[in-house]
Structures are given as structure tokens and as C-alpha cells.
Amino acid sequence: MIQKDLLKNYSYQIVIGLILLLGFIVRTNLYWSSNAFEDDECRLTITMLDKNLWQMFLPLGDAQSAPPIFMFLSKILANLFGYKERVLHFIPYVASIASLGFFYNICKNYFSKKLTTIIATFLFSINLPIISYAFTFKQYSLDVLIALVCINYFPKIDIKSLDIKKLIWLSVILMILPLISLPSLFFIAGLFMLNLIKNYK
């Protein structure tokens, strides 16, 4: 009985590992093969060219908008390695790879059946719109990652039980998150609402 359980567990880990590997390979292959900007990416790149590093925290203009920290880090990479497709796609690519792990962790925590976790992780790994974010010079891939991070950690946070040090750290993180991903504001609001409901008397 124990051997069967171990065999099932090993089989499950192997299947999940293969699915995550598939997602990694697909994203990496498309990242390396993408060698041209689309129109909207060109506009964002040109906007970035005309500004210095600290102007990334100001309105971009030219009907373009992106989180300032995303633009700031992209500007640093571009200044170091050149305004090339792979350089400017690097942050979206890394965010897309990291999203695979966070999505699997969420499935593992919320789904009781391993088969459900396998199916959900597989569908996320081969989801075409999410894959396309990995080689697009926009903040979409980062938005997905931050959303998954918030879903992963926010439900575990009980603000009332935090000491001063942890409360300060949480405050700093919550101030920085919208500068990385604007949709994180919805999750921050959800965090406060959840804590209000949990601790309301």
C-alpha cells in the first residue's frame, strides 16, 4: 500500500515536472525566435528612447502607458545590452516562466484532487495568450505574475496579527506593487476587505 502511494506520488511529480518543462520550452523557444517588434511595442520603445532613466516614472506620452518600475528596469537593460528585441522581452519572459511555478502552487493549495491540478497546470502552460506575453514588450506578463503572487500570499495575511516590523514591510510592499502592476490594486483592495471581514466585530 505504501509502495503504491509512493509510486502514485512519484508519477504525479513526474507529470507535473513534464508539464512545467513543456511550458518552459515553449516560452523559451518563442522568446529566442521572436526577432521583430509589433507596432505597439515599437511605440513604447521609441517613447523610452526619448527619455532618461528617471523619466520612466513620469507619464510616457504618445498614447503609451506602462508601470514605472517595469519601464525603469527595461531601460536599465536596454542601456546595458542595447535596444534589441530579446533584451526588451527579457523581463516579460522571466515573469512568464515564474508564473508557471506560482500557478502550480496555487492549484496545489486550492485543489484537493491531483488530476484537477494536472489539468489546470497543463492548460495554463499551453495557454496561447499567456504564452504570447512572454515575448511581448508590454507589462502583461508581469501583470499575470503579480496577480498569481497576490493570490498565493494575500489570503494568508492577517494584518491584525502582524507586529510593527512586519506591518512596515507589508506597507512598503503594497506601495511598490502598483508601480510594478496596476491591476495589483484590485488584489490589495481584496486583501483589506478580506481582513475587514475576518476581523470585524
Short mmCIF file of C-alpha atoms in Angstrom, two decimals:
data_model
loop_
_atom_site.label_atom_id
_atom_site.label_comp_id
_atom_site.label_asym_id
_atom_site.label_seq_id
_atom_site.Cartn_x
_atom_site.Cartn_y
_atom_site.Cartn_z
CA MET A 1 0.00 0.00 0.00
CA ILE A 2 2.80 2.39 0.93
CA GLN A 3 4.70 1.49 -2.24
CA LYS A 4 1.61 2.20 -4.36
CA ASP A 5 1.16 5.59 -2.69
CA LEU A 6 4.84 6.42 -3.28
CA LEU A 7 4.55 5.30 -6.90
CA LYS A 8 1.48 7.49 -7.40
CA ASN A 9 3.23 10.45 -5.79
CA TYR A 10 6.34 10.00 -7.96
CA SER A 11 4.15 9.66 -11.07
CA TYR A 12 2.31 12.84 -10.13
CA GLN A 13 5.57 14.76 -9.61
CA ILE A 14 6.93 13.49 -12.94
CA VAL A 15 3.78 14.53 -14.81
CA ILE A 16 3.81 18.00 -13.21
CA GLY A 17 7.53 18.32 -13.95
CA LEU A 18 6.96 17.45 -17.61
CA ILE A 19 4.10 19.94 -17.90
CA LEU A 20 6.19 22.74 -16.37
CA LEU A 21 9.09 21.75 -18.63
CA LEU A 22 6.78 21.92 -21.64
CA GLY A 23 5.67 25.41 -20.65
CA PHE A 24 9.29 26.46 -20.18
CA ILE A 25 10.40 25.04 -23.55
CA VAL A 26 7.53 26.61 -25.49
CA ARG A 27 8.12 30.04 -23.95
CA THR A 28 11.89 29.85 -24.37
CA ASN A 29 11.63 28.73 -27.99
CA LEU A 30 9.30 31.59 -28.88
CA TYR A 31 11.40 34.05 -26.88
CA TRP A 32 14.54 33.16 -28.85
CA SER A 33 12.77 33.04 -32.21
CA SER A 34 10.94 36.36 -31.87
CA ASN A 35 13.01 38.90 -33.77
CA ALA A 36 10.65 41.75 -34.55
CA PHE A 37 8.63 44.29 -32.58
CA GLU A 38 4.94 44.80 -33.20
CA ASP A 39 3.56 48.30 -33.74
CA ASP A 40 2.61 48.91 -30.11
CA GLU A 41 5.99 47.62 -28.91
CA CYS A 42 7.75 49.98 -31.32
CA ARG A 43 5.82 52.93 -29.95
CA LEU A 44 6.73 52.01 -26.38
CA THR A 45 10.40 51.51 -27.32
CA ILE A 46 10.59 54.86 -29.13
CA THR A 47 8.96 56.55 -26.16
CA MET A 48 11.59 55.03 -23.90
CA LEU A 49 14.43 56.12 -26.20
CA ASP A 50 13.46 59.77 -25.89
CA LYS A 51 13.59 59.80 -22.09
CA ASN A 52 16.27 59.34 -19.45
CA LEU A 53 16.20 56.68 -16.75
CA TRP A 54 14.32 58.69 -14.12
CA GLN A 55 11.73 59.93 -16.61
CA MET A 56 10.41 56.38 -16.66
CA PHE A 57 8.49 57.35 -13.52
CA LEU A 58 6.72 60.17 -15.41
CA PRO A 59 3.83 59.89 -17.93
CA LEU A 60 5.21 58.35 -21.10
CA GLY A 61 3.07 60.21 -23.62
CA ASP A 62 2.39 59.11 -27.22
CA ALA A 63 -0.71 57.22 -26.02
CA GLN A 64 1.53 54.79 -24.13
CA SER A 65 1.30 53.64 -20.54
CA ALA A 66 3.23 51.08 -18.54
CA PRO A 67 4.16 50.63 -14.85
CA PRO A 68 7.18 52.80 -13.97
CA ILE A 69 9.26 50.05 -12.35
CA PHE A 70 8.77 47.84 -15.41
CA MET A 71 9.92 50.70 -17.64
CA PHE A 72 12.78 51.61 -15.29
CA LEU A 73 14.20 48.06 -15.29
CA SER A 74 13.69 47.72 -19.05
CA LYS A 75 15.54 51.00 -19.59
CA ILE A 76 18.47 49.74 -17.50
CA LEU A 77 18.66 46.51 -19.52
CA ALA A 78 18.41 48.42 -22.79
CA ASN A 79 21.18 50.82 -21.77
CA LEU A 80 23.42 47.90 -20.81
CA PHE A 81 22.74 45.49 -23.66
CA GLY A 82 21.14 47.56 -26.41
CA TYR A 83 17.61 48.20 -27.62
CA LYS A 84 17.15 44.73 -29.02
CA GLU A 85 14.07 42.52 -29.11
CA ARG A 86 15.43 39.85 -26.78
CA VAL A 87 16.71 42.43 -24.31
CA LEU A 88 13.36 44.20 -24.00
CA HIS A 89 11.47 40.91 -24.00
CA PHE A 90 13.62 39.56 -21.16
CA ILE A 91 11.52 40.80 -18.22
CA PRO A 92 8.22 39.55 -19.74
CA TYR A 93 9.91 36.22 -20.48
CA VAL A 94 11.25 35.75 -16.93
CA ALA A 95 7.87 36.79 -15.49
CA SER A 96 6.12 34.24 -17.71
CA ILE A 97 8.44 31.43 -16.57
CA ALA A 98 7.98 32.38 -12.90
CA SER A 99 4.20 32.39 -13.41
CA LEU A 100 4.29 28.67 -14.17
CA GLY A 101 5.58 27.86 -10.70
CA PHE A 102 3.21 30.20 -8.89
CA PHE A 103 0.20 28.91 -10.81
CA TYR A 104 1.07 25.31 -9.97
CA ASN A 105 1.47 26.24 -6.30
CA ILE A 106 -1.96 27.88 -6.26
CA CYS A 107 -3.54 24.78 -7.86
CA LYS A 108 -1.80 22.54 -5.35
CA ASN A 109 -3.13 24.60 -2.43
CA TYR A 110 -6.70 25.04 -3.65
CA PHE A 111 -7.48 21.79 -5.47
CA SER A 112 -7.93 18.62 -3.46
CA LYS A 113 -7.59 16.26 -6.44
CA LYS A 114 -4.24 15.84 -8.14
CA LEU A 115 -5.88 15.26 -11.53
CA THR A 116 -7.50 18.70 -11.33
CA THR A 117 -4.12 20.25 -10.56
CA ILE A 118 -2.54 18.43 -13.50
CA ILE A 119 -5.25 19.55 -15.95
CA ALA A 120 -5.25 23.16 -14.72
CA THR A 121 -1.44 23.42 -14.83
CA PHE A 122 -1.36 21.91 -18.31
CA LEU A 123 -3.99 24.34 -19.62
CA PHE A 124 -2.09 27.28 -18.13
CA SER A 125 1.20 26.04 -19.61
CA ILE A 126 -0.20 25.91 -23.16
CA ASN A 127 -2.49 28.96 -22.94
CA LEU A 128 -1.67 30.90 -26.11
CA PRO A 129 -2.45 34.47 -24.94
CA ILE A 130 -0.38 33.96 -21.77
CA ILE A 131 2.45 32.41 -23.81
CA SER A 132 2.41 35.39 -26.20
CA TYR A 133 3.03 37.74 -23.27
CA ALA A 134 6.46 36.10 -22.80
CA PHE A 135 7.81 37.72 -25.95
CA THR A 136 5.88 40.99 -25.97
CA PHE A 137 7.46 44.20 -24.73
CA LYS A 138 4.50 45.14 -22.57
CA GLN A 139 3.67 44.68 -18.90
CA TYR A 140 1.05 41.95 -19.43
CA SER A 141 3.27 39.05 -18.41
CA LEU A 142 4.24 40.94 -15.26
CA ASP A 143 0.56 41.60 -14.52
CA VAL A 144 -0.13 37.86 -14.64
CA LEU A 145 2.81 37.11 -12.34
CA ILE A 146 1.87 39.75 -9.76
CA ALA A 147 -1.75 38.55 -9.80
CA LEU A 148 -0.60 34.99 -9.08
CA VAL A 149 1.75 36.18 -6.33
CA CYS A 150 -1.11 38.10 -4.70
CA ILE A 151 -3.46 35.10 -4.92
CA ASN A 152 -0.72 32.94 -3.47
CA TYR A 153 0.12 35.08 -0.42
CA PHE A 154 -2.63 37.59 0.35
CA PRO A 155 -5.19 35.07 1.72
CA LYS A 156 -2.59 34.03 4.34
CA ILE A 157 -2.03 37.56 5.66
CA ASP A 158 -3.80 38.56 8.85
CA ILE A 159 -2.99 42.26 9.25
CA LYS A 160 -4.28 42.37 12.82
CA SER A 161 -1.75 39.77 13.97
CA LEU A 162 1.31 41.46 12.40
CA ASP A 163 3.91 43.14 14.57
CA ILE A 164 5.24 46.62 13.76
CA LYS A 165 8.20 45.38 11.70
CA LYS A 166 6.06 43.09 9.54
CA LEU A 167 3.42 45.79 9.19
CA ILE A 168 6.02 48.23 7.87
CA TRP A 169 7.30 45.65 5.38
CA LEU A 170 3.77 44.93 4.23
CA SER A 171 3.08 48.65 3.79
CA VAL A 172 6.22 49.09 1.68
CA ILE A 173 5.33 46.10 -0.50
CA LEU A 174 1.77 47.32 -1.01
CA MET A 175 3.07 50.75 -2.06
CA ILE A 176 5.53 49.22 -4.55
CA LEU A 177 3.16 46.69 -6.13
CA PRO A 178 1.07 49.23 -8.13
CA LEU A 179 4.31 50.63 -9.56
CA ILE A 180 5.03 47.15 -10.93
CA SER A 181 1.50 46.17 -11.92
CA LEU A 182 -1.50 48.49 -11.78
CA PRO A 183 -4.09 45.64 -11.54
CA SER A 184 -2.49 44.73 -8.19
CA LEU A 185 -4.70 47.49 -6.73
CA PHE A 186 -7.67 45.14 -7.07
CA PHE A 187 -5.87 42.47 -5.06
CA ILE A 188 -4.73 45.00 -2.44
CA ALA A 189 -8.34 46.11 -2.03
CA GLY A 190 -9.31 42.45 -1.72
CA LEU A 191 -6.67 41.96 0.98
CA PHE A 192 -8.14 44.77 3.10
CA MET A 193 -11.71 43.61 2.51
CA LEU A 194 -10.80 40.04 3.48
CA ASN A 195 -9.13 41.23 6.68
CA LEU A 196 -12.04 43.53 7.47
CA ILE A 197 -14.49 40.64 7.15
CA LYS A 198 -12.22 38.26 9.07
CA ASN A 199 -11.62 40.61 12.00
CA TYR A 200 -14.90 42.51 12.07
CA LYS A 201 -16.65 42.53 15.44
#
